[in-house]
Short mmCIF file of C-alpha atoms in Angstrom, two decimals:
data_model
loop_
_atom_site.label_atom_id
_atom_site.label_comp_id
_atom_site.label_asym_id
_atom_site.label_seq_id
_atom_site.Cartn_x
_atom_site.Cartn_y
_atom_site.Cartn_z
CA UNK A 1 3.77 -24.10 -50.53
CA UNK A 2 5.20 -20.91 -48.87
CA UNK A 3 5.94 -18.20 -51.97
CA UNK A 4 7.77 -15.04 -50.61
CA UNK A 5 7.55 -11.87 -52.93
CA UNK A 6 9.05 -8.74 -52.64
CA UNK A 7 8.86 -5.24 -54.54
CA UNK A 8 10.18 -4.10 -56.83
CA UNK A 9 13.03 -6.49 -57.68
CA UNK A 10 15.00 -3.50 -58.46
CA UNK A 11 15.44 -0.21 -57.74
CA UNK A 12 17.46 3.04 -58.35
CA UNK A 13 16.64 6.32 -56.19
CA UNK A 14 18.75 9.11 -55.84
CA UNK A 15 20.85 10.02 -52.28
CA UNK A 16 18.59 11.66 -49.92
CA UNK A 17 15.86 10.43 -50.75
CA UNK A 18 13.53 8.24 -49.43
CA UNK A 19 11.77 4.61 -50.52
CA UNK A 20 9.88 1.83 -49.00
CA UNK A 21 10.70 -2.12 -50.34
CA UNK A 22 7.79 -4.42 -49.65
CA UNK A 23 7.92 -8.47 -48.55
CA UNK A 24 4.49 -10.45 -49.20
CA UNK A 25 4.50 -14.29 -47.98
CA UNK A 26 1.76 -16.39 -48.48
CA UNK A 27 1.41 -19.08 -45.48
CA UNK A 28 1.44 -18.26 -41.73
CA UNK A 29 4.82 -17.53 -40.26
CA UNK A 30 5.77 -16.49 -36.81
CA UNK A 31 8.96 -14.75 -37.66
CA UNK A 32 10.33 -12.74 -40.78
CA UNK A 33 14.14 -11.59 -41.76
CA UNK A 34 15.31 -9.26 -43.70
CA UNK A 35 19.18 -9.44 -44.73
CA UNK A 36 21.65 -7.34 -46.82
CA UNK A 37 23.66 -8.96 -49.49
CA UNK A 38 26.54 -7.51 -51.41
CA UNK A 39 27.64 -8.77 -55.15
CA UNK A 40 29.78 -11.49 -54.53
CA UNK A 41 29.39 -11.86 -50.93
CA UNK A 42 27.33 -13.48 -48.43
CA UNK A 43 24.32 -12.72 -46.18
CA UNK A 44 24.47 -9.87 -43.37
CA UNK A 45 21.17 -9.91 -41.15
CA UNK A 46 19.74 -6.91 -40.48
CA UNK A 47 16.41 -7.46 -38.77
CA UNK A 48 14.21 -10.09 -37.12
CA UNK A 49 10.78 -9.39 -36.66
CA UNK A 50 9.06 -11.86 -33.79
CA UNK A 51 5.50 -10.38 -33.69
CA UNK A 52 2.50 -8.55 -35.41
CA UNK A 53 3.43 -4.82 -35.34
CA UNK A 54 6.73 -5.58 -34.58
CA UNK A 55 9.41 -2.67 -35.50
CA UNK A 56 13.16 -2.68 -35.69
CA UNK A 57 15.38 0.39 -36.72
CA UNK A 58 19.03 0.85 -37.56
CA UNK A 59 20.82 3.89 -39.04
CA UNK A 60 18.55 4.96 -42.10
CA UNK A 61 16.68 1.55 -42.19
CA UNK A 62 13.79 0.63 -40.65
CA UNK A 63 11.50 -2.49 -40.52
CA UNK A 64 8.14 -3.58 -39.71
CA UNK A 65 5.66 -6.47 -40.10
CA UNK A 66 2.16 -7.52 -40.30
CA UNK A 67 1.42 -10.82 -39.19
CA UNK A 68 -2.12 -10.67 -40.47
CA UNK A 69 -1.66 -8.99 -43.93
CA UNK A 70 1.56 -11.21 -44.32
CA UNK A 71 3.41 -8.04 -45.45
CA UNK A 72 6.50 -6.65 -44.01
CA UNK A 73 7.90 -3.50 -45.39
CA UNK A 74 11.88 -1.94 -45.17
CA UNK A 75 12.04 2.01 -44.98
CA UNK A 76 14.91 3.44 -46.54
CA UNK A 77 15.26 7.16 -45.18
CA UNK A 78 17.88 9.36 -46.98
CA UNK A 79 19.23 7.10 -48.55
CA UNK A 80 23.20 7.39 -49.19
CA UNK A 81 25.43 5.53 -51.71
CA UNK A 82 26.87 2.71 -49.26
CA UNK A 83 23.46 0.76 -49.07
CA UNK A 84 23.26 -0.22 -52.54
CA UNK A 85 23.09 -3.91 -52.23
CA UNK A 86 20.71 -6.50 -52.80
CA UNK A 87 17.72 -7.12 -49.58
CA UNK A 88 16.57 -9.80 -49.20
CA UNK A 89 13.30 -11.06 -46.57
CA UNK A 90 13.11 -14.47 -45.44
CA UNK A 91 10.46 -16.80 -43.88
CA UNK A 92 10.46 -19.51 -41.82
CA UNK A 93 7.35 -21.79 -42.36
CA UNK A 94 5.27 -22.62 -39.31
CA UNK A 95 5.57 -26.02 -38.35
CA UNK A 96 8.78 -26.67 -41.00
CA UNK A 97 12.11 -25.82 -40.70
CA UNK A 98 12.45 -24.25 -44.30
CA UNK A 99 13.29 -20.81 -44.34
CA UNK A 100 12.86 -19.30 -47.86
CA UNK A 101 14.04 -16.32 -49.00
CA UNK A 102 11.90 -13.12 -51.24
CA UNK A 103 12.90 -12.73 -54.55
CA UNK A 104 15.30 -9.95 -53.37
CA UNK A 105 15.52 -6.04 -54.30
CA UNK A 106 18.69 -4.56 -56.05
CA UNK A 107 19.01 -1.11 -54.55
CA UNK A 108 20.99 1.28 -56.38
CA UNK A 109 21.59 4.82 -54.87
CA UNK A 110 22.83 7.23 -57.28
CA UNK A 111 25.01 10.10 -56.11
CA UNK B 1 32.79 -18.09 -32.06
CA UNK B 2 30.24 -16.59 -33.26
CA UNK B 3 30.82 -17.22 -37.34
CA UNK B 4 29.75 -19.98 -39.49
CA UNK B 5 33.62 -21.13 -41.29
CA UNK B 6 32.95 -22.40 -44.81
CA UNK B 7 35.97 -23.97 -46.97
CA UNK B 8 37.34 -23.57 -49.67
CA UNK B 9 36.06 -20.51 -50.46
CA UNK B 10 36.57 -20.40 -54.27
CA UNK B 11 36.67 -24.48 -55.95
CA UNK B 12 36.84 -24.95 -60.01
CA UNK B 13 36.38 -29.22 -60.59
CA UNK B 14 35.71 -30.82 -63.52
CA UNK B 15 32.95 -32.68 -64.16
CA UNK B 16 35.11 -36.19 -63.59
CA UNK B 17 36.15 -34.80 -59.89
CA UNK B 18 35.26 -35.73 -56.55
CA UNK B 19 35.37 -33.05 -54.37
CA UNK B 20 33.93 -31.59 -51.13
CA UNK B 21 32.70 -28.51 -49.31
CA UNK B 22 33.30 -28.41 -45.49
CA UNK B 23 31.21 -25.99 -43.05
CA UNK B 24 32.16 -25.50 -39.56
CA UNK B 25 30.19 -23.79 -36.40
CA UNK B 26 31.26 -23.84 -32.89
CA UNK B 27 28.20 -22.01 -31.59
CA UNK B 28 26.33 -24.91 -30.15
CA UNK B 29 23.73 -24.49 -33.04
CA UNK B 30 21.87 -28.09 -33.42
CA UNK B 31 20.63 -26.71 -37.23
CA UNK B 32 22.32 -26.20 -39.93
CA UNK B 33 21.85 -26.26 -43.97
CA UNK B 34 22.91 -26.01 -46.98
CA UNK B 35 21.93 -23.32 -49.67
CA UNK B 36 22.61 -23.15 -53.01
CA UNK B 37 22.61 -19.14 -55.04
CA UNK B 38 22.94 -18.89 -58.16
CA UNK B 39 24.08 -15.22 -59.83
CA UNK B 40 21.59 -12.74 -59.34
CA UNK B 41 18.66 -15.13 -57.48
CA UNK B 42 17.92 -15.75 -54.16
CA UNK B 43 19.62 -18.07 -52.02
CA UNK B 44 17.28 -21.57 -52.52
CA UNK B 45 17.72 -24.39 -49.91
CA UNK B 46 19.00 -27.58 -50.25
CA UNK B 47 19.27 -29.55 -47.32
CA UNK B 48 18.87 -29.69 -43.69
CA UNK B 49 20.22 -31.13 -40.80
CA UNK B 50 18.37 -30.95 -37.34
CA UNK B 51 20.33 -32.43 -34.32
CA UNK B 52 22.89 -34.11 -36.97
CA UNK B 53 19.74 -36.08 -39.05
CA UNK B 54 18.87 -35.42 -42.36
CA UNK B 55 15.67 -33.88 -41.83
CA UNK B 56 14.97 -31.81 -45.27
CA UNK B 57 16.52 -32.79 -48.11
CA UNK B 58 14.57 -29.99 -51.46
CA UNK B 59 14.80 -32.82 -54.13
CA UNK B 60 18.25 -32.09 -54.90
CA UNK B 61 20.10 -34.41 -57.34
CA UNK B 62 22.17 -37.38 -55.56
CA UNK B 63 25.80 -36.21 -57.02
CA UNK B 64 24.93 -33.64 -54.11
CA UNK B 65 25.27 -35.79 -50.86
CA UNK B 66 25.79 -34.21 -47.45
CA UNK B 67 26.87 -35.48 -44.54
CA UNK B 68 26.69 -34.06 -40.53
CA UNK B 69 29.60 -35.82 -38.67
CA UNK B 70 28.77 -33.96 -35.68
CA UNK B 71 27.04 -31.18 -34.37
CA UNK B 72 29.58 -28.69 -35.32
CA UNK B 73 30.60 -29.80 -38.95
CA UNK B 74 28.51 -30.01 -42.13
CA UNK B 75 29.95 -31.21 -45.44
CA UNK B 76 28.69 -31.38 -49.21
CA UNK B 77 30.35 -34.36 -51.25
CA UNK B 78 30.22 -33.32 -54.63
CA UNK B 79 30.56 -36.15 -57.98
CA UNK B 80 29.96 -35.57 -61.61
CA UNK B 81 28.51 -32.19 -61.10
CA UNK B 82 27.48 -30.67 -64.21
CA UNK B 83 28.61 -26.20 -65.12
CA UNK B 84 25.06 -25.43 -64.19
CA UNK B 85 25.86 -26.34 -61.01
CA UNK B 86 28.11 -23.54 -60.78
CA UNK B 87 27.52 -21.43 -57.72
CA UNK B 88 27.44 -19.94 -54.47
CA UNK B 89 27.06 -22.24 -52.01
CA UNK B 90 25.87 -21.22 -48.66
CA UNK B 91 26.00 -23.00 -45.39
CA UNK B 92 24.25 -21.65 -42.38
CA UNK B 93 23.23 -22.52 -38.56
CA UNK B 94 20.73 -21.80 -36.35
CA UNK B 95 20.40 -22.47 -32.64
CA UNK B 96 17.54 -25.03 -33.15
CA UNK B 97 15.44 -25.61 -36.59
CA UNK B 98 13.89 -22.88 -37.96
CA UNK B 99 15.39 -20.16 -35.82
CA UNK B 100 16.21 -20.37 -32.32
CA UNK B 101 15.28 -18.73 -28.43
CA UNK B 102 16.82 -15.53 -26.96
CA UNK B 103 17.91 -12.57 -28.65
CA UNK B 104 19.10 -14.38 -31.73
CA UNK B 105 16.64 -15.92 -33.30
CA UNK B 106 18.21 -15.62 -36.66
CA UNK B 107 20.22 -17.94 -38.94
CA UNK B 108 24.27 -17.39 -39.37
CA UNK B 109 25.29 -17.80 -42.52
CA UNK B 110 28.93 -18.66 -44.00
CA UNK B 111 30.62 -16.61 -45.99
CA UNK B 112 29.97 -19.40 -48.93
CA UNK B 113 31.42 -21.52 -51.59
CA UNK B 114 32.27 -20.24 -55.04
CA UNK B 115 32.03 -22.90 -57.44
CA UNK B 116 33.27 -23.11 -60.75
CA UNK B 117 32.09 -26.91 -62.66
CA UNK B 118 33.82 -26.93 -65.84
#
C-alpha cells in the first residue's frame, strides 16, 4: 500500500528565513505534486514533478524529486508571512489511479 | 473552462435527509473523484470514476453513493449520514486517470463541499 510522509507536520520559522519540507513515499511513482492549501479552502497546485532530478521553481519556492530515494523536498527561501498555509505532496501510484496525499505541513511564518 | 464547479458549497442535513453534492467540469477530463477532508488531515479519496465507470470505490460506506451521468458531471447522493461525516468534500478531474499528457499533468480540484451532518 502506497504511505506518503512528509516533515515535519508543522512548522513555524521566522520571515526571511529559510527551511526545507520533506515528502517520503514508499512504492514506485512516476509523478509527484505538491499543492498549497489555505484553512478553509481548497487545493492550489504548485508543482508537478515528471522525472528523477526533476526541478520546478516559483517565487521563493522551489521543488525537486528523487525518483530513486522516493524523496521530494520543497525549499522555502526567505520566507514572508503570505505563505503560511498548509503543503501538501501527492502521489499517484504506478499502475492505479489513486493519488494520495502526504500527511501535510502547517507553515507558519512569523513576522 | 478551466475550473472544476462544485455545489452547494456550504450544506447542514440532518441525519433523516436525502441530499446531494453535484460537481461539474467542462474541460474534457475523462477522470474525476471524489475526496473526502476532514479538519486539519489530508484530503483521503473516496471514489473514482474513469471514462464515466466506477473504477475505485476506498471502501466507503453505501449511504455515500456516487453517480457519473456523463463525462462532465459527478454527483455524491448522500442518506442517513451520520456528524462524523461532517466535512470537506472535494471533487477533482484529471485529463485521463491518474494524471494526464501535455503540460498539465495535474489534477483540478473544486473548490469543495462544506458539510455540516447534524
Amino acid at each position: 500500500e502506497l504511505k506518503v510522509e512528509q516533515n515535519p507536520l508543522f512548522l513555524s520559522m521566522q520571515e526571511g528565513k529559510n527551511y526545507t519540507i520533506y515528502c517520503n513515499y514508499s512504492t514506485t511513482s512516476d509523478r509527484l505534486y505538491w499543492y498549497r492549501q489555505d484553512p478553509g479552502k481548497s487545493l492550489e497546485s504548485l508543482f508537478v514533478l515528471l522525472s528523477n532530478g526533476a526541478v520546478k521553481q516559483e517565487g521563493r519556492l522551489m521543488a525537486s524529486l528523487d525518483t530513486k530515494a522516493r524523496l521530494s523536498t520543497l525549499h522555502i527561501t526567505a520566507a514572508v508571512h503570505d505563505l503560511s498555509a498548509t503543503y501538501f505532496c501527492a502521489v499517484v501510484s504506478s499502475g492505479t489511479y489513486k493519488y494520495i496525499f502526504g500527511t501535510g505541513t502547517r507553515l507558519k511564518v512569523l513576522a | 473552462d478551466t475550473e472544476v464547479t462544485q455545489t452547494p458549497k456550504h450544506l447542514v442535513m440532518g441525519m433523516t435527509n436525502k441530499k446531494s453534492l453535484k460537481c461539474e467540469q467542462h474541460m474534457g477530463h475523462r477522470a474525476m473523484y471524489w475526496y473526502k477532508q476532514k479538519a486539519k488531515k489530508p484530503p483521503e479519496l473516496m471514489f473514482v470514476y474513469s471514462y464515466e465507470k466506477l473504477s475505485i470505490n476506498e471502501s466507503v460506506p453505501s449511504r455515500f453513493s456516487p453517480e457519473c451521468p456523463n463525462s462532465s458531471l459527478l454527483n455524491l447522493h448522500l442518506h442517513a449520514l451520520q456528524p462524523e461525516d461532517s466535512a470537506l468534500y472535494l471533487c477533482a478531474s484529471s485529463q485521463v486517470p491518474g494524471g494526464g499528457v501535455g503540460t498539465n499533468y495535474g489534477y483540478t480540484f473544486g473548490s469543495g463541499t462544506r458539510l455540516t451532518v447534524v
